[in-house]
XYZ file of C-alpha atoms in Angstrom:
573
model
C 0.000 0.000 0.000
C 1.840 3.144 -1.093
C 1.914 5.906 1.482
C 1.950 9.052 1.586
C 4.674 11.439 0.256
C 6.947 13.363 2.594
C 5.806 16.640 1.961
C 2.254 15.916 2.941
C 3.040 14.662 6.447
C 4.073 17.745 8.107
C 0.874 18.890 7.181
C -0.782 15.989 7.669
C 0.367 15.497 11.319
C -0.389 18.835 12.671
C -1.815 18.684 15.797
C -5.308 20.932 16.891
C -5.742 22.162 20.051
C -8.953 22.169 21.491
C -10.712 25.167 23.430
C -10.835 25.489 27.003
C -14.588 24.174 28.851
C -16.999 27.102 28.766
C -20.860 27.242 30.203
C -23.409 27.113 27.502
C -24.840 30.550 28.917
C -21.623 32.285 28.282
C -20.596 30.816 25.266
C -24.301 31.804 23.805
C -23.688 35.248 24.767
C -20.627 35.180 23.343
C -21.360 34.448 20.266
C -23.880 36.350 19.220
C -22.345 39.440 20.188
C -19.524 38.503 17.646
C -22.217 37.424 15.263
C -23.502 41.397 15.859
C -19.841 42.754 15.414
C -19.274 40.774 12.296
C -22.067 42.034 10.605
C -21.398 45.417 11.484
C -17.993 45.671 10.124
C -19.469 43.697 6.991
C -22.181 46.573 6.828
C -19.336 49.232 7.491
C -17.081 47.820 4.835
C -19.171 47.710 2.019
C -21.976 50.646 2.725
C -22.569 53.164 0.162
C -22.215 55.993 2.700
C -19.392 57.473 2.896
C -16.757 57.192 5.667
C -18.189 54.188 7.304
C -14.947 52.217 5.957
C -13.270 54.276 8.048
C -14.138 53.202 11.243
C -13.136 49.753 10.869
C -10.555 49.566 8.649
C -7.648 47.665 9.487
C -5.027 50.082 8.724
C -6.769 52.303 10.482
C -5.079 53.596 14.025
C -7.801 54.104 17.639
C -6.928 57.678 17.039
C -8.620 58.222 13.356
C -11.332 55.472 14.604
C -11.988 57.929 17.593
C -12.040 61.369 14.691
C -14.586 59.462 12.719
C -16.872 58.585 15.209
C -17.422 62.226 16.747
C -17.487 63.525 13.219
C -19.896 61.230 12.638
C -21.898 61.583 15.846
C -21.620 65.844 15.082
C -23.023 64.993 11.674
C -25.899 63.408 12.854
C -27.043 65.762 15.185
C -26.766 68.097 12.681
C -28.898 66.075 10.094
C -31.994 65.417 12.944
C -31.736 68.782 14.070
C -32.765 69.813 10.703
C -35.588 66.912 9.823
C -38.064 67.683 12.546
C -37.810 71.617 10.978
C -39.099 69.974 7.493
C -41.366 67.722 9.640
C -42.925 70.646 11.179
C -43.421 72.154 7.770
C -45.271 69.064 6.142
C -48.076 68.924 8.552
C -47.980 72.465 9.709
C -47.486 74.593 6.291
C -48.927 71.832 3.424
C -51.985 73.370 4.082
C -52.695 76.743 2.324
C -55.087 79.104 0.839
C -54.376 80.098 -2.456
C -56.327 82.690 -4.641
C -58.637 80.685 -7.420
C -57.276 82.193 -10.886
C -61.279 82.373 -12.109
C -63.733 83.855 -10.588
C -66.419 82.537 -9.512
C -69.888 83.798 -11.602
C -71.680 85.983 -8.801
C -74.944 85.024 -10.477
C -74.113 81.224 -8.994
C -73.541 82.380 -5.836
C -76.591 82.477 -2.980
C -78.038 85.680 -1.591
C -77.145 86.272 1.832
C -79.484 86.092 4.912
C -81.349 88.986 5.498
C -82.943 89.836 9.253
C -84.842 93.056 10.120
C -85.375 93.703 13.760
C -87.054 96.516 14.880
C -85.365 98.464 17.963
C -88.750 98.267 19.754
C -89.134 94.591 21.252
C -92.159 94.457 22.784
C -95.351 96.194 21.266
C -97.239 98.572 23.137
C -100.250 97.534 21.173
C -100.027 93.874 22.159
C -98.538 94.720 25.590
C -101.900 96.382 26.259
C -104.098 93.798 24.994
C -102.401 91.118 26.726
C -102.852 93.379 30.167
C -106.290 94.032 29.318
C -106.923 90.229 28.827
C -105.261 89.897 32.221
C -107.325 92.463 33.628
C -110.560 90.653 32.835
C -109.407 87.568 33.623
C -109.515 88.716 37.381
C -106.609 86.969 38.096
C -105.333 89.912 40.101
C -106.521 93.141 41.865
C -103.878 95.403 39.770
C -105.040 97.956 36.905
C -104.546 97.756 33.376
C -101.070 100.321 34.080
C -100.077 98.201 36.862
C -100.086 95.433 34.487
C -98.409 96.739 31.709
C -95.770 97.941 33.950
C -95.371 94.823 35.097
C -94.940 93.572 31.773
C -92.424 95.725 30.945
C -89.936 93.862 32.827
C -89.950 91.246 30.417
C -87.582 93.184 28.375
C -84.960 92.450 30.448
C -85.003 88.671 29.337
C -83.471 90.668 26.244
C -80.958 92.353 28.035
C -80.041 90.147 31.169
C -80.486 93.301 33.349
C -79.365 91.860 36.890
C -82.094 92.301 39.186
C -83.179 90.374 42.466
C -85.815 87.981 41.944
C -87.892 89.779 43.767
C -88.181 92.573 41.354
C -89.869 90.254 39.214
C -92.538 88.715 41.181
C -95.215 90.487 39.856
C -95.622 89.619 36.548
C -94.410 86.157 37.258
C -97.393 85.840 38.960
C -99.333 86.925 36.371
C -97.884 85.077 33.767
C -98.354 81.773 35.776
C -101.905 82.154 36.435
C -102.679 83.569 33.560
C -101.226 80.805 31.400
C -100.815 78.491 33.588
C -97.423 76.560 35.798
C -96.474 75.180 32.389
C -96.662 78.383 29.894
C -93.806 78.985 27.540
C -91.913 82.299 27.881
C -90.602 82.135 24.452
C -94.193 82.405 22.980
C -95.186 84.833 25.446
C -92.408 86.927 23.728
C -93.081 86.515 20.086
C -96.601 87.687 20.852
C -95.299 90.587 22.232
C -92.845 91.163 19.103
C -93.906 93.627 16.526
C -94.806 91.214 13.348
C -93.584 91.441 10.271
C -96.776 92.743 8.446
C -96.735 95.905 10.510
C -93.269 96.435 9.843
C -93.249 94.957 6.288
C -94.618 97.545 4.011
C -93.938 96.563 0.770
C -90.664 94.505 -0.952
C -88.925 93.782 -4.346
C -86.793 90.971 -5.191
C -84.682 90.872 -8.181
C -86.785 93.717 -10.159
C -90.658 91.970 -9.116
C -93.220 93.149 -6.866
C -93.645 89.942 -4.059
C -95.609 89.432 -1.496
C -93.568 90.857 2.036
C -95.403 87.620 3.827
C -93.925 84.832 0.964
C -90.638 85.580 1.089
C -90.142 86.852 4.885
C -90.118 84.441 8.119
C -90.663 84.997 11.776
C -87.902 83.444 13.391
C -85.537 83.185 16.379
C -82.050 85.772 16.021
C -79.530 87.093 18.343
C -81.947 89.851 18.960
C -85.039 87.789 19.586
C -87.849 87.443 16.994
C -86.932 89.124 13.732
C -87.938 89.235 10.059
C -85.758 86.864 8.286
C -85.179 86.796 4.132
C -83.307 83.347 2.406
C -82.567 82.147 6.020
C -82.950 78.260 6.043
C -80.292 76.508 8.370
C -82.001 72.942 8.798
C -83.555 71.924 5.632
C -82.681 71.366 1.767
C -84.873 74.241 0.401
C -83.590 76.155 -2.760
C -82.128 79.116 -1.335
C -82.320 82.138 -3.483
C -79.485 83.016 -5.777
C -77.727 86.226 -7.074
C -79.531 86.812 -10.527
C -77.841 89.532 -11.366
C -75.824 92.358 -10.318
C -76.711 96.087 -10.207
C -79.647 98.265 -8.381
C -81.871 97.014 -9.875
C -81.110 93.206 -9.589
C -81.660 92.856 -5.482
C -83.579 93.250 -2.351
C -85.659 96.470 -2.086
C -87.830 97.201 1.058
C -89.833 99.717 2.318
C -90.161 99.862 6.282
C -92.396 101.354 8.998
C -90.776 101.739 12.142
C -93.987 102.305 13.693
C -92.688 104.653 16.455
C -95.932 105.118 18.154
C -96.022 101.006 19.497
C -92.626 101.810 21.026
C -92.795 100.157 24.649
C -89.382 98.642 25.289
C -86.611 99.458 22.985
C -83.108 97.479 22.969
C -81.437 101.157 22.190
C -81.416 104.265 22.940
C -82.424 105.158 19.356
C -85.379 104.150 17.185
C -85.331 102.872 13.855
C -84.480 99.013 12.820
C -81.568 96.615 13.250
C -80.722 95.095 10.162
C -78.166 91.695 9.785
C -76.398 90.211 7.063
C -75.739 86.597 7.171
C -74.799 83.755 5.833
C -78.076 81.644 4.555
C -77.291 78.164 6.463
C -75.685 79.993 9.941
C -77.546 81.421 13.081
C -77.367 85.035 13.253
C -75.241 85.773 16.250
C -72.816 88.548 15.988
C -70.833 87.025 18.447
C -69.961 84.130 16.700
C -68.807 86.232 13.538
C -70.127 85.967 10.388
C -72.844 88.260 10.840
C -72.751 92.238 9.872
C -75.242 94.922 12.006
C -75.756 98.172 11.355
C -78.750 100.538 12.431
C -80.906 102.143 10.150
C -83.657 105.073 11.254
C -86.752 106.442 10.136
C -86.947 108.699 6.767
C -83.580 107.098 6.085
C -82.598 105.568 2.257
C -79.903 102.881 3.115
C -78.005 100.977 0.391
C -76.308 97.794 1.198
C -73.650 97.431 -1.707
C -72.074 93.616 -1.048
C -69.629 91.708 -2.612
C -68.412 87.911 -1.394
C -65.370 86.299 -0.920
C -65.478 82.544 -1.326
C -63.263 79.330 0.407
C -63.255 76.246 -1.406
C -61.645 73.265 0.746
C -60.369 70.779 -1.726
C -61.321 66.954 -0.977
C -57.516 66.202 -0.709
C -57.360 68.057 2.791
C -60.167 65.286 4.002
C -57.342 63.055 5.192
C -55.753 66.122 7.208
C -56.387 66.161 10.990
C -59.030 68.978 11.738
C -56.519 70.332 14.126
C -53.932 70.711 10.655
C -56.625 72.082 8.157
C -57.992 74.211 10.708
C -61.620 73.845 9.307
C -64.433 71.132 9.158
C -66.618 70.176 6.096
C -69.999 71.008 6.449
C -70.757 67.261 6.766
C -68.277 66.358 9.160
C -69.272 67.381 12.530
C -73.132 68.889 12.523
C -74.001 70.607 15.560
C -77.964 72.435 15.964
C -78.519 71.901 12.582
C -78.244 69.194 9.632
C -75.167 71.068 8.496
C -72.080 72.034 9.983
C -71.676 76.089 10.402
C -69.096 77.526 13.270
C -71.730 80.033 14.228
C -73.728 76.885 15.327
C -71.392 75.371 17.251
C -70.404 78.391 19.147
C -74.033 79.021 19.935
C -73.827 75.386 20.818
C -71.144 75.635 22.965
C -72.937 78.287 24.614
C -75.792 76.404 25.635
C -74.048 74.145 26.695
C -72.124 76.451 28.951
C -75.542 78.509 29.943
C -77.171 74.789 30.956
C -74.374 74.385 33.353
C -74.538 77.330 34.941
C -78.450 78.666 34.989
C -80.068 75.050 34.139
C -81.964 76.912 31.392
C -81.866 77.896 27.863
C -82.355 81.775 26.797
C -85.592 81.780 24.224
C -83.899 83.072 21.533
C -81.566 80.863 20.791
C -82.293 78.020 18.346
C -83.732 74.728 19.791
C -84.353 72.878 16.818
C -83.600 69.231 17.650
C -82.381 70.383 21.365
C -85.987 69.981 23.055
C -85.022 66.550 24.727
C -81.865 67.977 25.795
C -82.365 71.734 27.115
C -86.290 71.243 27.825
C -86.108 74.471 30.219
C -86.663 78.020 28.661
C -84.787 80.687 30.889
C -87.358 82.556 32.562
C -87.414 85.890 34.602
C -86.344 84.044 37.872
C -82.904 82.720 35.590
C -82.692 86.647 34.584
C -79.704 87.029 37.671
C -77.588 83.868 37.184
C -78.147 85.368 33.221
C -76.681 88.192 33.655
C -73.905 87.054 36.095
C -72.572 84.610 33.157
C -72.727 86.888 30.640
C -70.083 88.891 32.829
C -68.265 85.976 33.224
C -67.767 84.692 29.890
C -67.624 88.038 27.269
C -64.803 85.954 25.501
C -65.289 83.359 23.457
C -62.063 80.931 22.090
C -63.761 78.347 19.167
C -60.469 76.097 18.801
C -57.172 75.708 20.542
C -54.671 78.101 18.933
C -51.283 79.611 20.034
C -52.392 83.433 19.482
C -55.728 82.873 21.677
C -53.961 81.397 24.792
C -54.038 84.606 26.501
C -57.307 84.949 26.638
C -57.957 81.427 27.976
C -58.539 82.158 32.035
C -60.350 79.992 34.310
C -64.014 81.043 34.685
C -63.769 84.441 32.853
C -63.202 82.821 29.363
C -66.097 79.711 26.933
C -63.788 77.689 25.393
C -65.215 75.552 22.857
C -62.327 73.528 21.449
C -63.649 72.421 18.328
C -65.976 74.884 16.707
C -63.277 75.784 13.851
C -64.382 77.420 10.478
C -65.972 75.717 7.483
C -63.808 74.679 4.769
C -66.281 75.803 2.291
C -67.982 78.955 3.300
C -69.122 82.046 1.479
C -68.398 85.584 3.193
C -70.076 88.743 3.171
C -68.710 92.506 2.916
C -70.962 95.194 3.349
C -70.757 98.959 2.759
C -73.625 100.997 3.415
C -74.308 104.210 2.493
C -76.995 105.831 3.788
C -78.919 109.033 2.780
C -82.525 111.428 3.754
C -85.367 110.086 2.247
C -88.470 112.178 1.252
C -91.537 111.757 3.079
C -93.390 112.734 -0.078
C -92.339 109.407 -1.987
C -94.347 107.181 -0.172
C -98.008 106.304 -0.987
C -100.031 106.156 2.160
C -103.671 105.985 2.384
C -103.506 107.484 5.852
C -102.802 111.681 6.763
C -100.655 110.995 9.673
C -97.162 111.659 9.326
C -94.670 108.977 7.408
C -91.828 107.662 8.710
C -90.774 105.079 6.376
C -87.492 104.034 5.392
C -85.847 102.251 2.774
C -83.445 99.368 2.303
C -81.478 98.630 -1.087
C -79.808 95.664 -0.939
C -77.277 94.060 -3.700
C -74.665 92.978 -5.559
C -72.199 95.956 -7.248
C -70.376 93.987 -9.551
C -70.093 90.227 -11.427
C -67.373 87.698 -10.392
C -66.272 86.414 -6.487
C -62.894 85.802 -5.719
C -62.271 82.248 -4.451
C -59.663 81.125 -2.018
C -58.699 77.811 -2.420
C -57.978 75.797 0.673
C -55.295 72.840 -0.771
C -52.242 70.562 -0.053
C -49.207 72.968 -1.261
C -46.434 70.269 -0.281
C -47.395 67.093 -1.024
C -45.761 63.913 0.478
C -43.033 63.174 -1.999
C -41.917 66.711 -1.727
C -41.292 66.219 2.061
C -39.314 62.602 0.729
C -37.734 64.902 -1.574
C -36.205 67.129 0.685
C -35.256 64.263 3.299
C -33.699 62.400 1.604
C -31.517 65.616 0.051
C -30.265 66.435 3.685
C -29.800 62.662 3.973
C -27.647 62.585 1.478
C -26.077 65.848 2.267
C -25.079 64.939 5.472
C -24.508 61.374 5.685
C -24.173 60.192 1.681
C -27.200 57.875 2.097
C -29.748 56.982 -0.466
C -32.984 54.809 -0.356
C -30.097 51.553 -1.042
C -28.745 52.618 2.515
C -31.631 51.669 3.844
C -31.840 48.256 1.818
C -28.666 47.542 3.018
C -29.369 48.219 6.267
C -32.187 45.845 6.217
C -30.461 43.151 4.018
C -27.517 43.260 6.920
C -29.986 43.295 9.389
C -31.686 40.141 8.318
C -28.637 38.457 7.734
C -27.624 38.948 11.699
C -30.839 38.255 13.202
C -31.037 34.980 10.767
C -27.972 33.868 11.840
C -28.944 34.213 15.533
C -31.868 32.307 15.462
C -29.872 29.887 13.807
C -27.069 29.762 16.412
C -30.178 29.794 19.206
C -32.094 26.602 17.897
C -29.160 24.971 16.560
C -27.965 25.132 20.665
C -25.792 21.946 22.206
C -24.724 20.770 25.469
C -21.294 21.262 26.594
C -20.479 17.642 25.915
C -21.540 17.657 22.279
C -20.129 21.042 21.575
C -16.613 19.552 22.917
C -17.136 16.513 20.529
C -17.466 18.561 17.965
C -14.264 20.236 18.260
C -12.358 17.122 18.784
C -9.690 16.374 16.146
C -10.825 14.195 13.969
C -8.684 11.166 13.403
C -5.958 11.150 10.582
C -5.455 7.958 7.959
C -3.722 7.664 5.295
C -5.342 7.043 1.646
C -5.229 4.392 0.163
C -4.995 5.748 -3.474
C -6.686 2.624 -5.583
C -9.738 4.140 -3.831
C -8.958 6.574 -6.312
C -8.856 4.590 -9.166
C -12.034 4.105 -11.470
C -12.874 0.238 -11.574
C -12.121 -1.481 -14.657
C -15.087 -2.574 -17.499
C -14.824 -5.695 -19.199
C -14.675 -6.410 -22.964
C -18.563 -7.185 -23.052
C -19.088 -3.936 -21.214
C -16.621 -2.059 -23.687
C -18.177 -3.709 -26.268
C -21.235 -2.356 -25.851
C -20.467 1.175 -26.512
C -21.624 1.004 -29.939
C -19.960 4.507 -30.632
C -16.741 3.459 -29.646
C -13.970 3.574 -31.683
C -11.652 0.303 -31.578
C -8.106 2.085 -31.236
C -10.044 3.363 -27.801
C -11.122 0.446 -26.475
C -7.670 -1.585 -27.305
C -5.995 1.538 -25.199
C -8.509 1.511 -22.391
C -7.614 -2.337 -22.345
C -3.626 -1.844 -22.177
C -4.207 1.099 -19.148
C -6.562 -0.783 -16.694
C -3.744 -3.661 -17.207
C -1.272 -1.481 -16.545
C -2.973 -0.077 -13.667
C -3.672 -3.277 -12.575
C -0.443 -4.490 -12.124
């Protein structure tokens, strides 16, 4: 048996040491922390980004290793000091209002609400035929005057005058006996409003005579009862659009201020109270939204408008409402069917007025709310009233930076989420107002005319639009990431593959080394040397064929098969 040649036993014969006996625990530990620093240095050798080499280099001396890693560590801080700025800017600043480069057609647009109060809130006409009804219903030994002053003090439910309760015991009496324990106070006071056909004397829309009583509705304002024009906040109804533009293309109205049925005025003045408004929102002025201005007796006003329009974009939708800064009028509805801020502050409001009175002032809107506020305040409520409107004269809608200030405990209503619409329609007014001639208007009757007229419309075509869009969109923000990312570091989107790719590669190999786990006797026979033969090289050798087998290799050629013969003989021997 031939062995093996000199220069292969030296190698042959080399003798391996085994390792010294370790516990399983520590060896486990161990090795996958050099499993972790493996794959770093893999990842830091062959990383696109730049400099990583560095740090693990061989050549490389613990004082350059040291340079790179606080250069390194400075240029990070640098690069996240910098990200959260851009961060801020996506959600913060992608949400802008831009001007609309068409106008929108003003003869599209809808007519704002219209609502005529007269300065006079209580009649002195109905005022004395409710005290004469009183009067014969012997309910009480007090005069017809007695009685009307007593009703007088009913007013106050207008202006929250704070009185004891005891100032108003009279005519609380009356009212409950009269009416009865269960009577409502807010129809008590639209009885006592003037109405709309005494104050109503005749009105154009868009050029045609109409009917003062078809187009005008009694109904609940800021101010109480009031004449209201296009004012529909809780239905579908076809509101009335902007026809045209120009004088002669609006709302005209002639208007009796009746100053002989003044009894309890709001003002020291007389004359009307007239409010512009959107269609869909409550009246309050102190929700915004809603111009007031005064106009008196023998008095030619003209209301010249013009709108500005905000169109929120359906791309916003996905925004937080805190981000956009506005709802859709679908979104969130508060009194009404539709969203409008002015109902959610007034909302808010009586919300805040239940909590601290247990009532519900008449005028405001209870639509839907019976169930809920099923107290009208009455004259007893007029104190804790009147104390609450001192305590809460500011109003904050929605958390913002610039209204902190005014946020104090108990002296500020903060509603938190009654921001603006995202598609709204505002109003501008300028009024001009002028003398009118008393011998203009037709009047059956010789006693002296007072009337006054109101001209309301549109002075021009075409409404601006603002609209409310995304201005930096998602892959801009990538965009400018990834440019400081690879301005600071030399990273792309492969970085990050590689990061990952590495990353699986380590953890695989760890759950590998974890399941694959031995005992301390198996791992030692593992690492034993294993023995050393030599080779017996006719293992080597390919076993001969015979001639039958040879034979059979049709393809053959002869000369091949004689030389095959001669070399497994050869072999052989």
């Amino acid at each position: 048996m031939p062995t093996a040649r000199p220069q292969h036993r030296g190698k042959l014969a080399v003798s391996y040491g085994r390792a010294g006996r370790v516990t399983r625990k520590r060896s486990a530990q161990s090795s996958r922390f050099q499993t972790l620093i493996k794959y770093f240095n893999l990842y830091c050798k062959h990383s696109t980004m730049m400099g990583l080499k560095y740090l693990v280099e061989d050549r490389a001396t613990w004082t350059v290793r040291f340079l790179w890693t606080i250069a390194y560590g400075l240029i990070l801080w640098l690069m996240w000091t910098f990200i959260p700025l851009i961060y801020k800017d996506y959600f913060t600043s992608s949400i802008k209002d831009t001007q609309d480069s068409n106008d929108f057609p003003t003869e599209h647009i809808e007519f704002p609400g219209i609502a005529i109060c007269s300065v006079n809130r209580i009649s002195l006409r109905k005022a004395t035929m409710l005290a004469t009804d009183m009067f014969d219903a012997s309910i009480s030994n007090m005069t017809v005057e007695e009685i009307l002053h007593a009703i007088r003090d009913l007013g106050h439910l207008y202006d929250d005058d704070i009185k004891s309760v005891k100032d108003y015991e009279g005519i609380i009496t009356l009212l409950s006996m009269f009416y009865g324990d269960d009577y409502d106070i807010a129809e008590v006071m639209k009885y006592l409003t003037p109405e709309c056909a005494s104050l109503l004397v005749t009105c154009v829309f868009h050029g045609d005579q109409r009917n003062c009583s078809d187009i005008f509705s009694f109904r609940r304002t800021q101010n109480g009862f009031c004449c209201t024009f296009n004012y529909h906040p809780n239905d579908d109804r076809h509101l009335e659009l902007v026809k045209d533009v120009g004088f002669d293309y609006g709302l005209d109205i002639t208007l009796d201020p009746m100053l002989d049925d003044y009894f309890y005025s709001l003002l020291p003045t007389v004359g009307f109270k007239v409010m512009v408004f959107g269609p869909r929102h409550y009246p309050d002025a102190n929700s915004g939204g809603v111009t007031e201005l005064l106009l008196a007796p023998l008095t030619k006003g003209y209301l010249i408008l013009t709108a500005l329009g905000l169109s929120g974009s359906d791309s916003i939708r996905s925004y937080p409402v805190g981000t956009r800064n506005c709802i859709f009028r679908n979104e969130n509805p508060t009194v009404y069917k539709f969203y409008s801020s002015s109902d959610c502050i007034v909302a808010c409001r009586m919300e805040d007025i239940w909590k601290f009175c247990n009532c519900k002032p008449f005028f405001y809107p209870d639509l839907g709310l019976e169930k809920r506020y099923n107290r009208t305040c009455t004259l007893e409520d007029v104190p804790c009233i009147g104390k609450y409107k001192e305590n809460r004269r500011v109003v904050v809608p929605y958390p913002k930076k610039s209204l902190k200030h005014l946020i104090k405990e108990n002296t500020t209503l903060y509603c938190e989420v009654c921001y603006p619409p995202c598609n709204d329609l505002t109003y501008n007014v300028r009024n001009d107002m002028y003398p009118a001639n008393p011998e203009q208007f037709e009047t059956d009757s010789e006693a002296d005319v007072n009337h006054s007229i109101l001209h309301i419309f549109f002075i021009h075509g075409g409404t601006p639009y603002l609209k409310l869009d995304v201005t930096y969109k998602w892959y801009q923000y990538l965009s400018d990431f990834g440019g400081i990312c690879e301005f600071f570091l030399g990273c792309s989107l492969i970085s990050c593959v590689e990061i990952v790719y590495y990353a699986a590669l380590c953890l695989s190999e760890l759950c590998t080394s974890r399941n694959d786990a031995e005992t301390n006797e198996e791992a030692e026979i593992r690492h034993e040397q294993p023995p050393i033969q030599d080779i017996y090289w006719n293992e080597l050798v390919p076993r001969c064929k015979t001639t039958k087998q040879l034979k059979r290799l049709r393809k053959v050629p002869k000369r091949l098969i004689t030389f095959s013969r001669t070399y497994v003989t050869k072999l052989s021997s």
